[in-house]
Coordinates of C-alpha atoms in Angstrom, one line a residue:
Chain A
M1 CA 123.0 15.8 -32.0
T2 CA 124.3 19.2 -31.0
G3 CA 124.5 20.6 -27.5
G4 CA 121.8 23.1 -28.4
M5 CA 119.3 20.3 -29.3
L6 CA 120.1 18.5 -26.0
T7 CA 119.4 21.7 -24.0
F8 CA 116.2 22.2 -25.9
L9 CA 115.1 18.6 -25.2
L10 CA 116.0 19.0 -21.6
F11 CA 114.2 22.3 -20.9
A12 CA 111.3 22.0 -23.3
V13 CA 110.5 18.3 -23.0
L14 CA 112.1 16.4 -20.2
I15 CA 111.9 18.8 -17.3
P16 CA 108.2 19.8 -18.0
L17 CA 107.4 16.0 -18.2
A18 CA 109.2 15.4 -14.9
V19 CA 107.4 18.3 -13.2
N20 CA 104.1 17.1 -14.6
E21 CA 104.8 13.6 -13.4
A22 CA 105.9 14.8 -10.0
G23 CA 102.7 17.0 -9.8
D24 CA 100.6 13.9 -10.4
L25 CA 102.4 12.0 -7.8
L26 CA 101.9 14.6 -5.0
P27 CA 98.3 13.7 -4.1
S28 CA 99.4 10.0 -3.9
L29 CA 102.2 11.0 -1.7
A30 CA 99.8 13.0 0.5
R31 CA 97.5 10.0 0.8
Y32 CA 100.5 7.7 1.6
L33 CA 101.6 10.2 4.3
L34 CA 98.2 10.3 5.9
R35 CA 97.9 6.5 5.9
W36 CA 101.3 6.2 7.5
G37 CA 100.4 8.8 10.1
A38 CA 97.1 7.2 10.9
R39 CA 98.8 3.9 11.5
R40 CA 101.3 5.6 13.9
I41 CA 98.4 6.6 16.2
G42 CA 98.3 3.2 17.7
P43 CA 95.0 1.3 18.3
A44 CA 93.8 -0.3 15.1
G45 CA 90.3 1.1 15.4
Q46 CA 91.5 4.6 15.8
A47 CA 94.0 4.2 13.0
E48 CA 91.3 3.1 10.5
R49 CA 89.0 5.8 11.6
Y50 CA 91.5 8.6 11.2
E51 CA 92.9 7.2 7.9
E52 CA 89.4 7.3 6.4
E53 CA 88.5 10.7 7.9
W54 CA 91.8 12.3 6.8
L55 CA 91.6 10.9 3.3
A56 CA 88.0 12.1 2.9
D57 CA 89.0 15.6 4.2
L58 CA 92.0 15.5 1.8
E59 CA 89.7 15.3 -1.1
S60 CA 88.3 18.7 -0.1
V61 CA 91.8 20.3 -0.2
P62 CA 92.3 21.9 -3.6
G63 CA 95.6 21.7 -5.6
K64 CA 98.3 19.1 -5.6
L65 CA 101.1 20.7 -3.6
T66 CA 98.5 22.1 -1.2
K67 CA 97.3 18.5 -0.6
L68 CA 100.9 17.4 0.3
A69 CA 101.3 20.4 2.6
H70 CA 98.0 19.6 4.3
A71 CA 99.0 16.0 4.8
C72 CA 102.4 17.1 6.3
G73 CA 100.6 19.4 8.6
V74 CA 98.2 16.7 9.8
V75 CA 101.0 14.2 10.3
I76 CA 103.2 16.7 12.2
R77 CA 100.5 18.3 14.4
S78 CA 97.9 15.6 14.9
V79 CA 99.8 12.3 15.0
P80 CA 102.0 12.9 18.1
R81 CA 99.0 14.3 20.1
L82 CA 96.6 11.6 19.1
R83 CA 99.3 8.9 19.6
A84 CA 99.8 10.3 23.2
Q85 CA 96.1 10.4 23.7
F86 CA 95.3 6.9 22.7
R87 CA 98.5 5.3 24.1
P88 CA 97.6 2.6 26.6
R89 CA 98.9 3.8 30.0
P90 CA 100.6 1.5 32.5
R91 CA 98.7 1.3 35.7
G92 CA 101.3 1.2 38.4
G93 CA 103.1 -1.6 36.7
P94 CA 106.6 -0.2 36.4
L95 CA 107.3 -0.5 40.0
S96 CA 106.6 -4.2 40.1
R97 CA 109.0 -4.7 37.2
I98 CA 112.1 -3.3 39.0
L99 CA 111.6 -4.6 42.5
P100 CA 114.0 -7.5 43.0
G101 CA 113.2 -10.7 44.9
R102 CA 110.1 -12.6 45.6
M103 CA 108.9 -10.3 48.4
M104 CA 109.4 -7.3 46.1
D105 CA 107.4 -9.0 43.4
R106 CA 104.6 -9.7 45.8
I107 CA 104.5 -6.1 47.0
G108 CA 105.1 -4.8 43.5
K109 CA 102.0 -6.7 42.4
Q110 CA 100.0 -4.9 45.0
L111 CA 101.4 -1.6 43.7
A112 CA 100.5 -2.5 40.2
E113 CA 96.9 -2.8 41.2
T114 CA 97.0 0.5 43.0
Q115 CA 96.0 3.7 41.2
E116 CA 95.6 6.0 44.1
I117 CA 98.8 8.0 44.9
G118 CA 98.6 7.9 48.7
A119 CA 98.1 4.2 48.8
T120 CA 100.9 3.7 46.3
L121 CA 103.3 5.6 48.4
Q122 CA 102.3 3.8 51.6
H123 CA 102.9 0.5 49.9
V124 CA 106.4 1.6 48.9
A125 CA 107.2 2.7 52.4
E126 CA 105.8 -0.6 53.9
M127 CA 107.9 -2.5 51.3
L128 CA 111.1 -0.7 52.4
V129 CA 110.5 -0.7 56.2
P130 CA 111.8 -2.6 58.1
Q131 CA 113.4 -5.0 55.5
F132 CA 115.6 -2.3 54.0
A133 CA 115.3 0.7 56.2
D134 CA 114.2 1.8 59.7
H135 CA 112.7 5.0 58.4
C136 CA 111.1 6.0 55.1
C137 CA 109.8 9.4 54.3
I138 CA 108.2 10.4 51.0
D139 CA 107.5 14.1 50.4
L140 CA 105.7 15.5 47.3
L141 CA 105.7 19.0 45.9
Q142 CA 102.4 20.8 45.9
G143 CA 103.3 23.9 43.9
D144 CA 106.4 25.2 45.5
V145 CA 105.7 23.6 48.9
L146 CA 107.0 20.2 49.9
I147 CA 104.4 18.2 51.8
R148 CA 105.1 15.0 53.8
R149 CA 102.9 12.3 52.3
V150 CA 104.3 9.2 54.0
Q151 CA 106.3 8.5 57.1
Q152 CA 107.0 4.9 58.0
N153 CA 109.2 3.8 60.9
A154 CA 110.2 0.4 62.1
G155 CA 108.7 -1.2 65.2
G156 CA 105.8 1.2 65.5
W157 CA 108.1 4.0 66.6
T158 CA 106.8 7.5 66.0
P159 CA 108.8 10.7 66.3
P160 CA 107.5 13.1 69.0
A161 CA 105.3 15.9 67.8
G162 CA 107.1 19.0 66.6
T163 CA 110.3 17.1 65.7
W164 CA 110.1 15.3 62.3
A165 CA 107.4 16.6 60.0
Q166 CA 104.2 14.5 60.2
V167 CA 102.1 13.3 57.3
G168 CA 100.3 16.3 55.8
E169 CA 102.7 18.9 57.2
P170 CA 104.9 21.1 55.0
I171 CA 108.6 20.5 55.2
H172 CA 111.6 22.7 54.3
F173 CA 115.0 21.2 53.9
P174 CA 118.0 23.5 54.4
V175 CA 120.7 23.9 51.8
G176 CA 123.1 21.0 52.2
H177 CA 120.5 18.6 53.5
F178 CA 120.6 15.3 51.7
C179 CA 116.9 15.6 50.5
Q180 CA 117.6 19.2 49.3
Q181 CA 120.7 18.0 47.5
A182 CA 118.8 15.1 45.8
M183 CA 116.2 17.5 44.5
T184 CA 118.7 20.1 43.4
R185 CA 121.1 17.8 41.7
L186 CA 118.4 15.4 40.5
D187 CA 120.6 12.6 41.7
T188 CA 120.5 10.0 44.5
I189 CA 122.5 11.0 47.5
L190 CA 124.2 8.4 49.8
V191 CA 125.4 9.4 53.3
T192 CA 127.2 6.3 54.5
D193 CA 127.9 7.4 58.0
L194 CA 126.0 10.3 59.4
A195 CA 128.3 10.6 62.4
E196 CA 131.2 11.5 60.1
T197 CA 129.2 14.0 58.0
D198 CA 127.9 17.4 59.0
I199 CA 124.4 17.6 57.6
P200 CA 122.2 20.6 58.4
A201 CA 118.8 19.5 59.9
P202 CA 115.4 21.1 59.2
S203 CA 115.2 22.1 62.9
A204 CA 117.1 21.7 66.1
R205 CA 114.4 19.4 67.5
S206 CA 114.5 17.4 64.3
E207 CA 118.3 17.0 64.7
A208 CA 117.9 16.0 68.4
T209 CA 115.4 13.3 67.5
A210 CA 117.7 11.9 64.9
H211 CA 120.4 11.6 67.6
E212 CA 118.0 10.0 70.0
V213 CA 116.9 7.4 67.6
G214 CA 120.5 6.8 66.5
L215 CA 120.3 7.6 62.8
T216 CA 123.4 6.0 61.1
S217 CA 123.0 6.2 57.4
V218 CA 120.6 7.7 54.8
I219 CA 119.8 7.6 51.1
S220 CA 117.7 10.2 49.4
A221 CA 116.4 10.1 45.8
P222 CA 114.5 12.6 43.8
L223 CA 111.1 11.6 42.5
Y224 CA 111.6 12.8 38.9
A225 CA 109.6 11.6 36.0
R226 CA 109.2 12.9 32.4
G227 CA 111.0 16.1 33.1
V228 CA 109.0 17.0 36.2
L229 CA 110.3 17.0 39.8
L230 CA 107.6 15.5 41.9
G231 CA 109.3 15.2 45.3
V232 CA 111.8 13.2 47.2
I233 CA 112.1 9.8 48.9
A234 CA 114.5 9.2 51.8
V235 CA 115.3 6.0 53.7
A236 CA 117.4 5.8 56.8
R237 CA 118.8 3.2 59.1
S238 CA 119.0 3.7 62.9
R239 CA 119.2 1.7 66.1
L240 CA 115.5 0.9 66.1
T241 CA 116.3 -2.6 64.8
N242 CA 119.1 -5.0 65.2
R243 CA 120.7 -5.4 61.9
T244 CA 124.3 -6.4 61.0
Q245 CA 124.8 -3.8 58.4
R246 CA 123.9 -0.3 59.7
N247 CA 125.4 1.6 56.9
Y248 CA 124.2 1.8 53.3
T249 CA 126.5 1.0 50.4
S250 CA 126.7 2.2 46.8
A251 CA 124.6 -0.9 45.8
D252 CA 121.9 0.2 48.2
R253 CA 122.1 3.7 46.6
D254 CA 121.6 2.1 43.2
F255 CA 118.6 0.2 44.5
I256 CA 116.9 3.3 45.9
D257 CA 117.8 5.2 42.8
A258 CA 115.8 2.6 40.8
V259 CA 113.0 2.6 43.3
G260 CA 112.8 6.4 43.1
R261 CA 112.6 6.4 39.3
R262 CA 109.9 3.8 39.2
V263 CA 107.9 5.4 42.1
A264 CA 108.1 8.7 40.2
I265 CA 106.7 7.1 37.1
A266 CA 104.0 5.4 39.2
I267 CA 103.1 8.8 40.7
N268 CA 103.1 10.4 37.4
D269 CA 100.8 7.7 35.9
A270 CA 98.5 8.0 38.9
M271 CA 98.3 11.7 38.5
T272 CA 97.6 11.3 34.8
L273 CA 94.9 8.9 35.6
Q274 CA 93.4 11.2 38.1
G275 CA 93.6 14.0 35.5
E276 CA 91.8 11.8 33.0
H277 CA 89.2 11.0 35.5
Q278 CA 88.7 14.7 36.1
T279 CA 88.5 15.3 32.3
A280 CA 85.7 12.8 32.1
L281 CA 83.8 15.0 34.5
A282 CA 83.4 17.3 31.6
S283 CA 80.9 19.8 32.9
S284 CA 83.1 20.7 35.8
N285 CA 86.5 20.5 34.1
P286 CA 88.1 23.5 32.6
R287 CA 90.1 21.5 30.0
P288 CA 87.3 20.9 27.5
R289 CA 86.4 24.5 28.0
R290 CA 89.9 25.6 27.1
L291 CA 89.7 23.4 24.0
L292 CA 86.4 24.9 23.0
Q293 CA 87.8 28.3 23.6
V294 CA 90.5 27.5 21.0
L295 CA 87.8 26.7 18.4
L296 CA 85.8 29.7 19.4
A297 CA 88.7 32.2 19.3
Chain B
M1 CA 76.0 28.2 6.8
G2 CA 72.7 26.5 7.6
P3 CA 71.9 24.4 10.6
D4 CA 71.5 21.4 8.4
E5 CA 75.0 21.5 7.0
E6 CA 77.2 18.9 8.7
L7 CA 80.7 19.8 9.9
Y8 CA 83.8 17.7 9.4
G9 CA 87.3 18.3 10.7
L10 CA 88.7 20.2 7.8
R11 CA 85.6 22.6 7.6
I12 CA 85.8 23.2 11.4
A13 CA 89.5 24.0 11.0
M14 CA 88.9 26.4 8.1
N15 CA 86.1 28.2 9.9
A16 CA 88.1 28.4 13.1
G17 CA 91.1 29.7 11.2
R18 CA 93.2 26.9 12.6
K19 CA 95.4 24.4 11.0
A20 CA 93.6 21.1 10.4
G21 CA 96.4 19.3 12.1
S22 CA 95.8 21.1 15.4
V23 CA 92.0 20.7 15.3
Y24 CA 91.8 16.9 15.0
P25 CA 93.4 16.4 18.4
I26 CA 91.1 19.0 20.0
L27 CA 88.1 17.3 18.6
A28 CA 89.4 14.0 19.8
R29 CA 89.8 15.3 23.3
L30 CA 86.4 17.0 23.3
E31 CA 85.0 13.7 22.1
E32 CA 86.8 11.8 24.8
A33 CA 85.4 14.2 27.4
G34 CA 81.9 13.6 26.0
W35 CA 81.3 17.1 24.8
V36 CA 81.4 16.2 21.1
E37 CA 80.0 13.3 19.2
S38 CA 81.1 12.1 15.8
F39 CA 79.6 9.9 13.1
W40 CA 80.3 8.8 9.6
E41 CA 78.5 10.4 6.8
R42 CA 75.3 8.5 5.9
E43 CA 75.3 8.7 2.1
E44 CA 76.9 5.9 0.2
R45 CA 80.0 7.7 -0.4
G46 CA 82.2 4.7 0.6
E47 CA 81.8 3.3 -2.9
R48 CA 83.3 6.5 -4.3
G49 CA 85.9 7.0 -1.7
P50 CA 86.5 7.5 2.0
R51 CA 83.7 8.7 4.1
R52 CA 83.7 12.0 6.0
R53 CA 83.5 12.1 9.7
F54 CA 81.0 14.6 11.0
Y55 CA 81.0 16.3 14.4
Q56 CA 78.3 17.7 16.6
F57 CA 77.9 18.7 20.2
S58 CA 76.5 16.3 22.8
A59 CA 73.9 17.5 25.2
D60 CA 76.7 18.3 27.8
G61 CA 78.8 19.9 25.2
L62 CA 75.9 22.0 23.9
A63 CA 75.2 23.3 27.4
A64 CA 78.8 24.0 28.0
A65 CA 79.2 25.8 24.7
R66 CA 76.2 28.0 25.3
A67 CA 77.5 28.8 28.8
L68 CA 80.9 29.6 27.4
L69 CA 79.4 31.9 24.8
I70 CA 77.2 33.7 27.4
E71 CA 80.3 34.0 29.7
R72 CA 82.3 35.4 26.8
R73 CA 79.6 38.0 25.9
G74 CA 79.5 38.9 29.6
T75 CA 83.2 39.4 29.6
V76 CA 83.1 41.6 26.5
R77 CA 80.3 43.6 28.1
Q78 CA 82.3 44.1 31.3
R79 CA 85.4 45.2 29.3
T80 CA 83.5 47.7 27.2
G81 CA 81.0 48.8 29.8
R82 CA 78.2 48.5 27.2
S83 CA 75.0 46.6 27.6
A84 CA 75.2 45.2 24.0
P85 CA 77.9 42.9 22.7
A86 CA 80.8 45.0 21.5
R87 CA 81.6 42.8 18.5
S88 CA 79.8 40.4 16.4
P89 CA 80.5 36.7 16.9
S90 CA 83.4 35.3 15.0
P91 CA 82.7 33.1 12.0
V92 CA 83.3 30.0 14.2
T93 CA 81.0 31.2 16.8
E94 CA 78.4 31.8 14.1
L95 CA 79.2 28.3 12.8
L96 CA 78.9 26.8 16.2
L97 CA 75.7 28.6 16.9
S98 CA 74.1 27.8 13.6
G99 CA 75.6 24.5 12.8
W100 CA 76.1 22.9 16.2
V101 CA 74.4 24.8 18.9
A102 CA 71.1 25.2 17.0
R103 CA 70.7 21.4 16.7

């Protein structure tokens, strides 16, 4: 057999056969892709529904290569969004998973049942004060403004009016403040001994109150979840209670770091749930309107 | 397109000029919000293959769609300063009006 005959066989017979075979396989591959994509959505009922719906729609797509392109488009565009939409969402559970100790488990269980952000934050503060801290403040961003959402102090002590920001009041931390550093660096900040560190205060009265109450050590952690900065949590020890260890250590910092992460996720979940609740109120919610606008464009 | 013609995902996407892959999640969200209802095609197509899933507005969605269209016409009127709509509805608007809203 000469080389010329082999070339003829290759180009006139084998390659066309292979192309024809591949062409026949493309619709099957498209169906396989859609089945695989539907199964990736999550809940069995939804997977079955979309598998059948997509396969039926695929039959209306002409051509073989076009079918495969259509299937790829559906898998790439639809599956991640539908998967996110139908994914079962944790309801405050993460916090309960990270809190160590029996007491933390008990309070964590309360948190797991809490879906309202304010109540969730209050539970966190009550968990930390006075066992772990004498003071706990949680501030959340509303737009660009930081608003104090929780302030918990040991022994029923409350700061005089006009000193530390009260719940509901906006607060601005100066550059170099441990809360500002935590939010800027997205890292947990430990100040072991406040007496040895020069920390700028939000105001002179705030600083004076810190001196009066005898603030000794602080930890601040950013509330950062899924790429979004939500706010900051700060805990501090002072002379309000008699405790042997008045200064936080790096182990304490790691603990608050973990708490901050889980609290942020809990807040994020609660916000998502609130958003979904709003979505359910379809007539007054702009989101379905925006979706309709897309189809009407 | 007549009001009796039923709309499935691919057809909605084609008429909206959108990729089908981006329309399915939108329909799912509208369905979740209660603005759109879906149902399987009634004829015995299952024996021949998978059934189509048809979509239609719910009562809430219908009212919202009508309001949206009226609002949109008002916006166009304000922009052009004319009393009549400056442009004819897009094919999808027509589709929605005839196929969904007219139900």
